[in-house]
mmCIF file of C-alpha atoms in Angstrom:
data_model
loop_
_atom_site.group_PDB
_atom_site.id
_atom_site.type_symbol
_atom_site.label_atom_id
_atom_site.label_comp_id
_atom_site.label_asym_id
_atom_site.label_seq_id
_atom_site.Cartn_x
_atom_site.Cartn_y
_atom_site.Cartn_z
ATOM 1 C CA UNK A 262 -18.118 -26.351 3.418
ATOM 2 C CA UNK A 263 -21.587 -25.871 2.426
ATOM 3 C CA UNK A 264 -23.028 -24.785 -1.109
ATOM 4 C CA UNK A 265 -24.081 -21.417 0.305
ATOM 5 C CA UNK A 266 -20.935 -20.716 2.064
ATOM 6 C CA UNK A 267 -18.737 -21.229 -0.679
ATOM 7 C CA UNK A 268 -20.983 -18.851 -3.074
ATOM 8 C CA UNK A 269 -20.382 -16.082 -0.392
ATOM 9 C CA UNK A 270 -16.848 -16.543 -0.198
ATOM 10 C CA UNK A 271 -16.525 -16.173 -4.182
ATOM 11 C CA UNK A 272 -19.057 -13.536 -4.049
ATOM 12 C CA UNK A 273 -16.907 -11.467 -1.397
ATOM 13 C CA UNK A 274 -13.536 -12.514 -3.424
ATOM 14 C CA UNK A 275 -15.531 -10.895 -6.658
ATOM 15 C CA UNK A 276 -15.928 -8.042 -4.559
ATOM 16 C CA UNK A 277 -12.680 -7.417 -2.950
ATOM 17 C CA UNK A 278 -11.534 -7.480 -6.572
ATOM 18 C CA UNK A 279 -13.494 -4.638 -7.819
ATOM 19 C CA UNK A 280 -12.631 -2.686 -5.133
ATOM 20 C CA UNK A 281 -8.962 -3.389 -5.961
ATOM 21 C CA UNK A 282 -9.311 -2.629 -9.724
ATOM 22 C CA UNK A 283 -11.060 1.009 -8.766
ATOM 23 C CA UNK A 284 -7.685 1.163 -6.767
ATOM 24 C CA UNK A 285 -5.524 0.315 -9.370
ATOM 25 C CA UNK A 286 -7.342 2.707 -12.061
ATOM 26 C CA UNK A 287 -5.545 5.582 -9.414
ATOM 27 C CA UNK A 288 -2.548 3.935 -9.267
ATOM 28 C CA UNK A 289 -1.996 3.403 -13.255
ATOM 29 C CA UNK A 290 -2.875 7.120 -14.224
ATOM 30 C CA UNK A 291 -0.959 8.715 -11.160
ATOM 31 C CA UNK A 292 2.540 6.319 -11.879
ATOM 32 C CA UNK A 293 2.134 7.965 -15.445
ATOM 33 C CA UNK A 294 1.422 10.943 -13.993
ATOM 34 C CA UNK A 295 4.588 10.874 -11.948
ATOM 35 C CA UNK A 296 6.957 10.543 -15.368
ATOM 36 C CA UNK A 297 6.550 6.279 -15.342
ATOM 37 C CA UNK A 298 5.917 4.642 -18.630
ATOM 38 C CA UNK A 299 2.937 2.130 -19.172
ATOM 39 C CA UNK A 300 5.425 -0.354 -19.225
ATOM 40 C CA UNK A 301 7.166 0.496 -16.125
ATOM 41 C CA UNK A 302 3.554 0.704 -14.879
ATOM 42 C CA UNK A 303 2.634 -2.804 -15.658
ATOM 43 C CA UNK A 304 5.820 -4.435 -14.216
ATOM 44 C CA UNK A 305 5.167 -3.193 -11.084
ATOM 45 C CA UNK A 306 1.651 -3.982 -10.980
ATOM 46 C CA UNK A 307 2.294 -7.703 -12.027
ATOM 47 C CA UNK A 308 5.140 -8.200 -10.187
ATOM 48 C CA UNK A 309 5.202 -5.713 -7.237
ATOM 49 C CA UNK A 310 1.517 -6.672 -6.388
ATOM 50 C CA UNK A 311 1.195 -4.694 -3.510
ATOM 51 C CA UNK A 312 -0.798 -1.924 -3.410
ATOM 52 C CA UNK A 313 0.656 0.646 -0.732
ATOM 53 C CA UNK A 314 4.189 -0.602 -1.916
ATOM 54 C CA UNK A 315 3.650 1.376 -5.537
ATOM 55 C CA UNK A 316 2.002 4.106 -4.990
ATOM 56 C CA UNK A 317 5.080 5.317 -2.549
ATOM 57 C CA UNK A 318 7.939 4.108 -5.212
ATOM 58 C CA UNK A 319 6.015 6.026 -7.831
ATOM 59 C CA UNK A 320 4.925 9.005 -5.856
ATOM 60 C CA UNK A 321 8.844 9.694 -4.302
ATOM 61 C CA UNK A 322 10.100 9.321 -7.946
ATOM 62 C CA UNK A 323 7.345 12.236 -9.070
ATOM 63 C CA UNK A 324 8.588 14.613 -6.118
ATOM 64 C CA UNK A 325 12.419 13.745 -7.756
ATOM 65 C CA UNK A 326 12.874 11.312 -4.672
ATOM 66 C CA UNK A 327 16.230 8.919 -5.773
ATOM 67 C CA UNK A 328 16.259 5.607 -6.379
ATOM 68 C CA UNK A 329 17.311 4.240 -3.028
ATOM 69 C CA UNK A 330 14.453 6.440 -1.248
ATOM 70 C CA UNK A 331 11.896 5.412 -3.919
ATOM 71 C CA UNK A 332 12.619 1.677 -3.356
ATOM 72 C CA UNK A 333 13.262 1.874 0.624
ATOM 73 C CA UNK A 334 9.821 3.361 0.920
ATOM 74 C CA UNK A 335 8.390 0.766 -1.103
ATOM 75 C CA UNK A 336 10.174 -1.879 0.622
ATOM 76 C CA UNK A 337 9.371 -0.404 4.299
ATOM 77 C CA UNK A 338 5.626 -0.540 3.249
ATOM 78 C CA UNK A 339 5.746 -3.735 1.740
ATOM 79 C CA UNK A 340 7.313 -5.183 5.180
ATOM 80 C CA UNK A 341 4.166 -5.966 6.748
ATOM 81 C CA UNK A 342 3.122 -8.989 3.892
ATOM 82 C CA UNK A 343 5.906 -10.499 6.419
ATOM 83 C CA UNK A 344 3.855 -10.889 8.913
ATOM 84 C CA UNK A 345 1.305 -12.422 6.954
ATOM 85 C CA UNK A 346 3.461 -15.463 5.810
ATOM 86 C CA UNK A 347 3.299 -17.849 8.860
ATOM 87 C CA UNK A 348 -0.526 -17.594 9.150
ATOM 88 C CA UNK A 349 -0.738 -17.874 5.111
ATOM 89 C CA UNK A 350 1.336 -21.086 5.489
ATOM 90 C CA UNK A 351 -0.209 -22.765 8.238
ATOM 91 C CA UNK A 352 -3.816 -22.354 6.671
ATOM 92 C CA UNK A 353 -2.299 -23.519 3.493
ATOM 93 C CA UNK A 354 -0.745 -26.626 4.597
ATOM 94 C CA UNK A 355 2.942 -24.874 4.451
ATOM 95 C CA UNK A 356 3.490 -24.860 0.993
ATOM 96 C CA UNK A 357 6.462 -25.744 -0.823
ATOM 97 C CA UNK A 358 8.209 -25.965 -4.351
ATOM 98 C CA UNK A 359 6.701 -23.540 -6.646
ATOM 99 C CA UNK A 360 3.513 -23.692 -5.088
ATOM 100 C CA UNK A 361 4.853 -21.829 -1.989
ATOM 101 C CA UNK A 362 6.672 -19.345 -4.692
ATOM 102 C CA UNK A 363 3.125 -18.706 -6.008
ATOM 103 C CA UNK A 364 2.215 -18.291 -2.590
ATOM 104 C CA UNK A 365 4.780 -15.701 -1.956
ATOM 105 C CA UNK A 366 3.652 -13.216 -5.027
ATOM 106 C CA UNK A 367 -0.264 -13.597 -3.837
ATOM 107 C CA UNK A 368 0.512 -13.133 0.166
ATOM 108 C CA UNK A 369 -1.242 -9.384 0.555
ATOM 109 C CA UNK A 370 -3.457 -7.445 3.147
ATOM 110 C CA UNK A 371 -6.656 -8.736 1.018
ATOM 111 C CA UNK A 372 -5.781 -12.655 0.176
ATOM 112 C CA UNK A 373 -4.551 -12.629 3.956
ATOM 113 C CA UNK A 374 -7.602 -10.786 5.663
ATOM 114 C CA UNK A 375 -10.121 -12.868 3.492
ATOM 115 C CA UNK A 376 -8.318 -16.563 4.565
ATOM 116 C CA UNK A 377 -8.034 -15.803 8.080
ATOM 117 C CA UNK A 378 -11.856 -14.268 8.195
ATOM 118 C CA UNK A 379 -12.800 -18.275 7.807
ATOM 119 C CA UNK A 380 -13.822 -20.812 10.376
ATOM 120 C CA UNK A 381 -12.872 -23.998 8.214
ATOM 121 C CA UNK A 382 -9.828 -24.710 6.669
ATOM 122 C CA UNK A 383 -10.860 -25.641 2.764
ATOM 123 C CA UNK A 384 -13.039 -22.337 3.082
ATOM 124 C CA UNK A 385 -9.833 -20.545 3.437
ATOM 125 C CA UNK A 386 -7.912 -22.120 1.375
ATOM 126 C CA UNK A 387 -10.313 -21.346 -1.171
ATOM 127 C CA UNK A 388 -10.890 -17.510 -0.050
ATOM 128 C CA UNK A 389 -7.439 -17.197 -0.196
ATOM 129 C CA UNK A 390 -6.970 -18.083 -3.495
ATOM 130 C CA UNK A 391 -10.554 -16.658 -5.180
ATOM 131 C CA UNK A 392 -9.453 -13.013 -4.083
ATOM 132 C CA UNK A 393 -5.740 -13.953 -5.558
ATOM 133 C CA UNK A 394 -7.294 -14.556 -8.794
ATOM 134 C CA UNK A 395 -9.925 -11.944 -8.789
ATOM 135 C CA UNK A 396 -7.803 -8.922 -7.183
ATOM 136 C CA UNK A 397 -4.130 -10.045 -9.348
ATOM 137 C CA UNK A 398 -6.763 -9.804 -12.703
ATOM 138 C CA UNK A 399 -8.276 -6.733 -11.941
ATOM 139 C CA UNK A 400 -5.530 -5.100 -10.228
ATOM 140 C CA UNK A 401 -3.477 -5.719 -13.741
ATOM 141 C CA UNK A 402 -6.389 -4.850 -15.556
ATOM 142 C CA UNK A 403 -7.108 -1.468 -13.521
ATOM 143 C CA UNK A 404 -3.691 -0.285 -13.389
ATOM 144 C CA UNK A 405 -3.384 -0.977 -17.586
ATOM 145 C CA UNK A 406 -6.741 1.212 -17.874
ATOM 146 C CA UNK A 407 -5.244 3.699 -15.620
ATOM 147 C CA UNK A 408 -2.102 3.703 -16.908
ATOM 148 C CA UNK A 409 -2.854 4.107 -20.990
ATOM 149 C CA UNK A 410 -5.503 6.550 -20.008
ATOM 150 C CA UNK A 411 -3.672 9.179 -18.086
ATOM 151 C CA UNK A 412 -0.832 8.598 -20.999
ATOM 152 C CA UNK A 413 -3.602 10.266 -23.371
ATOM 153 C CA UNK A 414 -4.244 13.515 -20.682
ATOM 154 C CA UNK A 415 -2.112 16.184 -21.893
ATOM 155 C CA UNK A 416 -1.894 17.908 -18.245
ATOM 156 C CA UNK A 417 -2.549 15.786 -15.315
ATOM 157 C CA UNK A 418 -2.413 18.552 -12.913
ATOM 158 C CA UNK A 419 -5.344 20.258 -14.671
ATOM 159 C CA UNK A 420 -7.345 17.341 -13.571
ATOM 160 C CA UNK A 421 -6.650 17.353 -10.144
ATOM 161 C CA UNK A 422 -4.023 14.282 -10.406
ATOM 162 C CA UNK A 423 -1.666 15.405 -7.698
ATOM 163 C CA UNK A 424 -4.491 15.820 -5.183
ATOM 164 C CA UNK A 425 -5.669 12.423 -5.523
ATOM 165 C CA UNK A 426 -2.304 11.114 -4.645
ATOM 166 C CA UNK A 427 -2.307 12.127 -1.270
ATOM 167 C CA UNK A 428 -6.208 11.626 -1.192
ATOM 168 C CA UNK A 429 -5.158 7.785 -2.064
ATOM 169 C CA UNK A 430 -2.645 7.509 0.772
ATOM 170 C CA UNK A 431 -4.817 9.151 3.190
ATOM 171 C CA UNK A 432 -7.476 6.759 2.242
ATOM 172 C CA UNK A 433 -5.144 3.796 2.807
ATOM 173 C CA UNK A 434 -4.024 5.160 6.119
ATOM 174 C CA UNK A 435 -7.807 6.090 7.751
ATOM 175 C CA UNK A 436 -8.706 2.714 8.415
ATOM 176 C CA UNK A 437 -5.295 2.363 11.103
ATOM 177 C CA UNK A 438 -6.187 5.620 13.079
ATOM 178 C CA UNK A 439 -8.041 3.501 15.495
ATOM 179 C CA UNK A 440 -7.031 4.626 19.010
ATOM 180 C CA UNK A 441 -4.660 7.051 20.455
ATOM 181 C CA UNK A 442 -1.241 5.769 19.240
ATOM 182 C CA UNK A 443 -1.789 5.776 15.850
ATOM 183 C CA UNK A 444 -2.627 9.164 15.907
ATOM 184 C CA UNK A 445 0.026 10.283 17.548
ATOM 185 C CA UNK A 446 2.450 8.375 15.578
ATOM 186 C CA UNK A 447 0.640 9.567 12.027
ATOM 187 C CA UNK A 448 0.261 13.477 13.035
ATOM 188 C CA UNK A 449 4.486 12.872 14.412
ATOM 189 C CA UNK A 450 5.515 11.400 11.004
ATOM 190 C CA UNK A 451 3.904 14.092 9.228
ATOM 191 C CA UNK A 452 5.202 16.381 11.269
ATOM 192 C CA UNK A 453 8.611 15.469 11.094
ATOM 193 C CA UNK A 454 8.427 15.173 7.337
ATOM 194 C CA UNK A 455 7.431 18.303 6.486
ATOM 195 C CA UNK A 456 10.096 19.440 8.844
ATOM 196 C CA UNK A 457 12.957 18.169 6.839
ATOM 197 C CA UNK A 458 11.082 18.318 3.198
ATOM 198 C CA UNK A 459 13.331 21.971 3.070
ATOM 199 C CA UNK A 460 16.491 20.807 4.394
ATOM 200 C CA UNK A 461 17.233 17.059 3.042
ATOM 201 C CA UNK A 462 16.689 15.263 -0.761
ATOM 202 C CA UNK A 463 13.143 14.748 -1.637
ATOM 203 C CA UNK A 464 12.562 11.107 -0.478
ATOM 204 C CA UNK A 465 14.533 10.799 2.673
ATOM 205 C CA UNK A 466 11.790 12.724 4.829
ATOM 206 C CA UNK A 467 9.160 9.971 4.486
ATOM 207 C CA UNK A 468 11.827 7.841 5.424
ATOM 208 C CA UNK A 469 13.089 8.882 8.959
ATOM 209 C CA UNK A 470 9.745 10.267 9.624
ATOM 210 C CA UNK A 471 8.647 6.556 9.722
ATOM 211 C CA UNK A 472 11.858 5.313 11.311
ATOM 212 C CA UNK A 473 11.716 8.450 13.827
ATOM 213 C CA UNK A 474 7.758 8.335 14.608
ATOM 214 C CA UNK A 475 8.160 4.110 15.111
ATOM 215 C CA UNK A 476 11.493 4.705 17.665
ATOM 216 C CA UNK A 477 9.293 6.860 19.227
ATOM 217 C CA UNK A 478 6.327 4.701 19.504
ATOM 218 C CA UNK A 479 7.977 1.749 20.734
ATOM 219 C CA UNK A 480 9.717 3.595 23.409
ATOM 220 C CA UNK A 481 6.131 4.611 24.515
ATOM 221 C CA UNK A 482 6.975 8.339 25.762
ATOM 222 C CA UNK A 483 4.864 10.532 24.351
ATOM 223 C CA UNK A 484 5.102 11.318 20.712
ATOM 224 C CA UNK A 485 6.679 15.047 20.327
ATOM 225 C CA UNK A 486 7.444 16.214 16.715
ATOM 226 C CA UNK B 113 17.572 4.096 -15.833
ATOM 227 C CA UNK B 114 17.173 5.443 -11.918
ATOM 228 C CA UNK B 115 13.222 4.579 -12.886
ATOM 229 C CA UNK B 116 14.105 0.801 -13.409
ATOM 230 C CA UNK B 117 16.442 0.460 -10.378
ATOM 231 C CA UNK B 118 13.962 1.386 -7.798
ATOM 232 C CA UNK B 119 11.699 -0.777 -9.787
ATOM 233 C CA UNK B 120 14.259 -4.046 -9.518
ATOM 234 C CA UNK B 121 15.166 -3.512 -6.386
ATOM 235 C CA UNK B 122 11.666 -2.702 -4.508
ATOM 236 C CA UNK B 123 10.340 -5.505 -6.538
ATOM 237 C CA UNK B 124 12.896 -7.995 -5.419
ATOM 238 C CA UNK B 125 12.937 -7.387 -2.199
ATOM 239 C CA UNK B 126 9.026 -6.718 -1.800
ATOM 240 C CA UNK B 127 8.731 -10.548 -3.075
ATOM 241 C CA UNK B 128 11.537 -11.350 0.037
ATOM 242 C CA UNK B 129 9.497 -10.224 2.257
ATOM 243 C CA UNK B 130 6.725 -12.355 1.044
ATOM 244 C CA UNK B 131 8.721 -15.449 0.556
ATOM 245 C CA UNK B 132 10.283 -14.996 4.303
ATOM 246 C CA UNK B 133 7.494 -14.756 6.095
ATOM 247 C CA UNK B 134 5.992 -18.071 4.059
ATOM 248 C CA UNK B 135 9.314 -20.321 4.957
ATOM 249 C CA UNK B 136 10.351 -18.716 8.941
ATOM 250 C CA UNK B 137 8.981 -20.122 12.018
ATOM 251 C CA UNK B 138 6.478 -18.252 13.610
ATOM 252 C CA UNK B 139 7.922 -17.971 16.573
ATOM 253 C CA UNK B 140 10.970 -15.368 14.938
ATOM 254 C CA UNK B 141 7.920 -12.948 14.248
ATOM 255 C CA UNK B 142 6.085 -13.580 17.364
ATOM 256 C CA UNK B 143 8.114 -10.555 19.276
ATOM 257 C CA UNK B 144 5.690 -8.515 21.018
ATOM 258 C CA UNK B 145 8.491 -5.763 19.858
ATOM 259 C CA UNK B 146 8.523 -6.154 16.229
ATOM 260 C CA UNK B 147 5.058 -6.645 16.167
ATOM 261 C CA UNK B 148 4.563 -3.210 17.173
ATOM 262 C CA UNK B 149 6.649 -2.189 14.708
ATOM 263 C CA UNK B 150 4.996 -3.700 11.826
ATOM 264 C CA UNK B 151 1.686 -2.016 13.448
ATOM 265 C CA UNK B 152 2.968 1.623 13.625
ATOM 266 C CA UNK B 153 5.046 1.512 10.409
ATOM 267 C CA UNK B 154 2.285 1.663 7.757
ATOM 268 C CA UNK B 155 0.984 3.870 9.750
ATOM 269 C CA UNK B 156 4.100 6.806 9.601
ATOM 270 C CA UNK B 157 4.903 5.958 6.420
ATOM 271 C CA UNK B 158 1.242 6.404 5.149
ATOM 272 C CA UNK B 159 0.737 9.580 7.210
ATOM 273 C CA UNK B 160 4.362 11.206 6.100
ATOM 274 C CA UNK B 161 3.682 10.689 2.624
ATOM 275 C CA UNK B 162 -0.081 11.977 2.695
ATOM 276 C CA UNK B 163 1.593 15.210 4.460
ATOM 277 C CA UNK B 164 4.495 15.083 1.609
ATOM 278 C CA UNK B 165 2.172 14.443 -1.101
ATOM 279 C CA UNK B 166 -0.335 17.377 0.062
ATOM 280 C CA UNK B 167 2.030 20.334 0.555
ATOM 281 C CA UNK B 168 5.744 19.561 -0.869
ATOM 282 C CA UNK B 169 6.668 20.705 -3.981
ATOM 283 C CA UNK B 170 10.015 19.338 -4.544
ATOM 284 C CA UNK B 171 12.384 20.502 -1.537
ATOM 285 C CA UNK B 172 9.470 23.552 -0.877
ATOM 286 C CA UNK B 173 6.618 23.528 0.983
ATOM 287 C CA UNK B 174 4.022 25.027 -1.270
ATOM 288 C CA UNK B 175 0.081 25.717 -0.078
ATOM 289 C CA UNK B 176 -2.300 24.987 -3.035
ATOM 290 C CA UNK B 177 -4.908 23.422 -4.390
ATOM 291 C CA UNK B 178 -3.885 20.398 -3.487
ATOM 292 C CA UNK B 179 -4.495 20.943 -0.037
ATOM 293 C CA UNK B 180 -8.307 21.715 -0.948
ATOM 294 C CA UNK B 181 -8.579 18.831 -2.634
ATOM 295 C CA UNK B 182 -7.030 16.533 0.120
ATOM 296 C CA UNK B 183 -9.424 18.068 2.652
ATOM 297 C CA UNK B 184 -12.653 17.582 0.486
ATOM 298 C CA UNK B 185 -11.322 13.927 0.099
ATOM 299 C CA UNK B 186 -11.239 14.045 3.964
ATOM 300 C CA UNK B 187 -14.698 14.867 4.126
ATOM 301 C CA UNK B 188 -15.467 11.882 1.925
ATOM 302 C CA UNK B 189 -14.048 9.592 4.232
ATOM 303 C CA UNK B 190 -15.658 10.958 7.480
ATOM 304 C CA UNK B 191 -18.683 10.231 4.998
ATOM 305 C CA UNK B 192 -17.854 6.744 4.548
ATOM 306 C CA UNK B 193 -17.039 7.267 0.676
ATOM 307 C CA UNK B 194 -15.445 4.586 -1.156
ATOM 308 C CA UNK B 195 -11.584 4.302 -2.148
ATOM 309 C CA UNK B 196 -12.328 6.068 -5.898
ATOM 310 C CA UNK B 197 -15.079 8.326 -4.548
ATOM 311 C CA UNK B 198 -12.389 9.985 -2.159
ATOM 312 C CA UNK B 199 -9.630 9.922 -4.860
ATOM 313 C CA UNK B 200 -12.052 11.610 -7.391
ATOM 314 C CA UNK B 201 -13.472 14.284 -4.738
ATOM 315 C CA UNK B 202 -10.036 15.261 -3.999
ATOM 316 C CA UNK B 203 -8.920 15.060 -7.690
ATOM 317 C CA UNK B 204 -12.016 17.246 -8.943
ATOM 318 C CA UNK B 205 -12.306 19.562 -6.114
ATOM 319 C CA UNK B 206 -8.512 20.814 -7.086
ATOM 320 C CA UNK B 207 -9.487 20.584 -10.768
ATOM 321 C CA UNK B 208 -12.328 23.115 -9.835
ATOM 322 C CA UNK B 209 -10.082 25.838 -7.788
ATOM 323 C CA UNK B 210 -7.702 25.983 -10.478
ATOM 324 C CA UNK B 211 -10.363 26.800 -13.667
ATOM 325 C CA UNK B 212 -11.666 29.186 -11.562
#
């Protein structure tokens, strides 16, 4: 790997990381804002450490979601780091022992995306572990911002708070609208959800409108809500 | 107490998931099937809980300024904005309608 290539890969790690702490700022003042404590806050954050994962367990506790729909949506999101793990492994030389436990925590859409976008092997290894490093740090150091600041606000509403909840999931989701299907699958989840928000606990929509909206995606009728 | 047990047991099994997919074959995953699934399932869940998040109040569904602000964070993305620039356009644009 050459001098210059290496500098970009840390360069782009550096990046990703920033990115990732702006995220996290959002994610630390709206888990307060949804009745979490700092603390609660950080554990997720350092040992959750996935993004997309959080936000829903914190968000479906703020709408007075239960436990078990709080967690399943977290857990449904954080499904797809299963996917990553055989690529992860193979570029890493399968690791094992407490290096492949290390592995685990770290394996996430950006530490994946960034090892796989490399041609040479030691230039993923090494992208893979530059944006662990710099998006772990910052994501921890983001959320801890975010978090003890919105404990300060005395209304988060009046600041917009609960807006830029969905605005944050919406933002997650835009990139995945690519083509037909996902469309029809996203606008069919919604639907379905707000469908059932009146008639079941808060929670459980977001649940079977993902289980209902991925039945009917794989059968590969047409999507009707 | 009901805070801490969706914690433990999202977190746990969150870190399964990324422990399982570091120590199975590939070839368990490789299911045209089930990689579908993982595909489209970010995708509902993401889209069910913007829709939640943007008009459910509890077990109602409630129009207010939170819908404003979602769309104006819309626009942002059409507009290429990035991640805090959308959450902040749709956090101060609902700020805005209600002080006035």
């Amino acid at each position: 790997m050459s001098p210059e290539r290496r500098r970009e890969i840390l360069r782009n790690a550096a990046g990703i990381g920033v990115a990732v702490g702006a995220y996290a700022l959002s994610f630390g003042a709206l888990s307060v804002a949804a009745g979490l404590t700092p603390l609660q806050t950080m554990v997720l954050s350092l040992v959750m450490f996935t993004g997309g994962s959080q936000f829903a367990l914190v968000l479906v506790l703020g709408q007075g979601g239960s436990w078990p729909a709080a967690a399943g949506s977290a857990i449904m999101l954080g499904s797809r780091n299963l996917f990553y793990g055989p690529r992860v492994a193979e570029l890493l030389d399968r690791p094992r022992g407490w290096r492949r436990l290390l592995t685990a925590q770290v394996t996430i859409d950006e530490t994946t995306a960034m090892a796989l976008g490399q041609e040479e092997r030691a230039a993923a290894r090494l992208a893979f572990w530059a944006t662990a490093v710099s998006a772990y740090s910052l994501w921890n150091l983001g959320t801890l911002v975010g978090a003890l600041g919105a404990a300060l606000l005395p209304d988060p509403k009046a600041l917009g708070l609960d807006a830029a909840a969905p605005a944050a999931f919406l933002a997650l989701l835009a990139p995945r609208l690519r083509g037909r299907e996902p469309w029809l699958v996203a606008l069919a989840a919604a639907a379905v959800a707000l469908a059932l928000v009146p008639v079941v606990p808060a929670g459980v929509p977001v649940i079977v409108a993902a289980l209902a909206a991925v039945a009917a995606g794989l059968r590969g009728k047409p999507v009707d809500p | 107490m009901i805070i801490w047990l969706a914690i433990i047991v999202g977190t746990v099994t969150c870190y399964l998931f990324k422990l399982a997919g570091l120590s199975i074959p590939e070839r368990l995953l490789d299911n045209p099937r089930i990689r579908r699934i993982a595909a489209l399932l970010p995708v509902a869940l993401l889209a069910a809980l913007t829709a939640i998040q943007t008009v459910a109040t509890g077990s109602r569904l409630v129009i207010d300024a939170r819908l404003a602000g979602v769309a104006a964070g819309a626009v942002a993305l059409l507009l290429r904005a990035p991640f805090l620039v959308v959450v902040a356009v749709a956090a101060g644009t609902a700020a805005l309608i209600r002080l006035l």
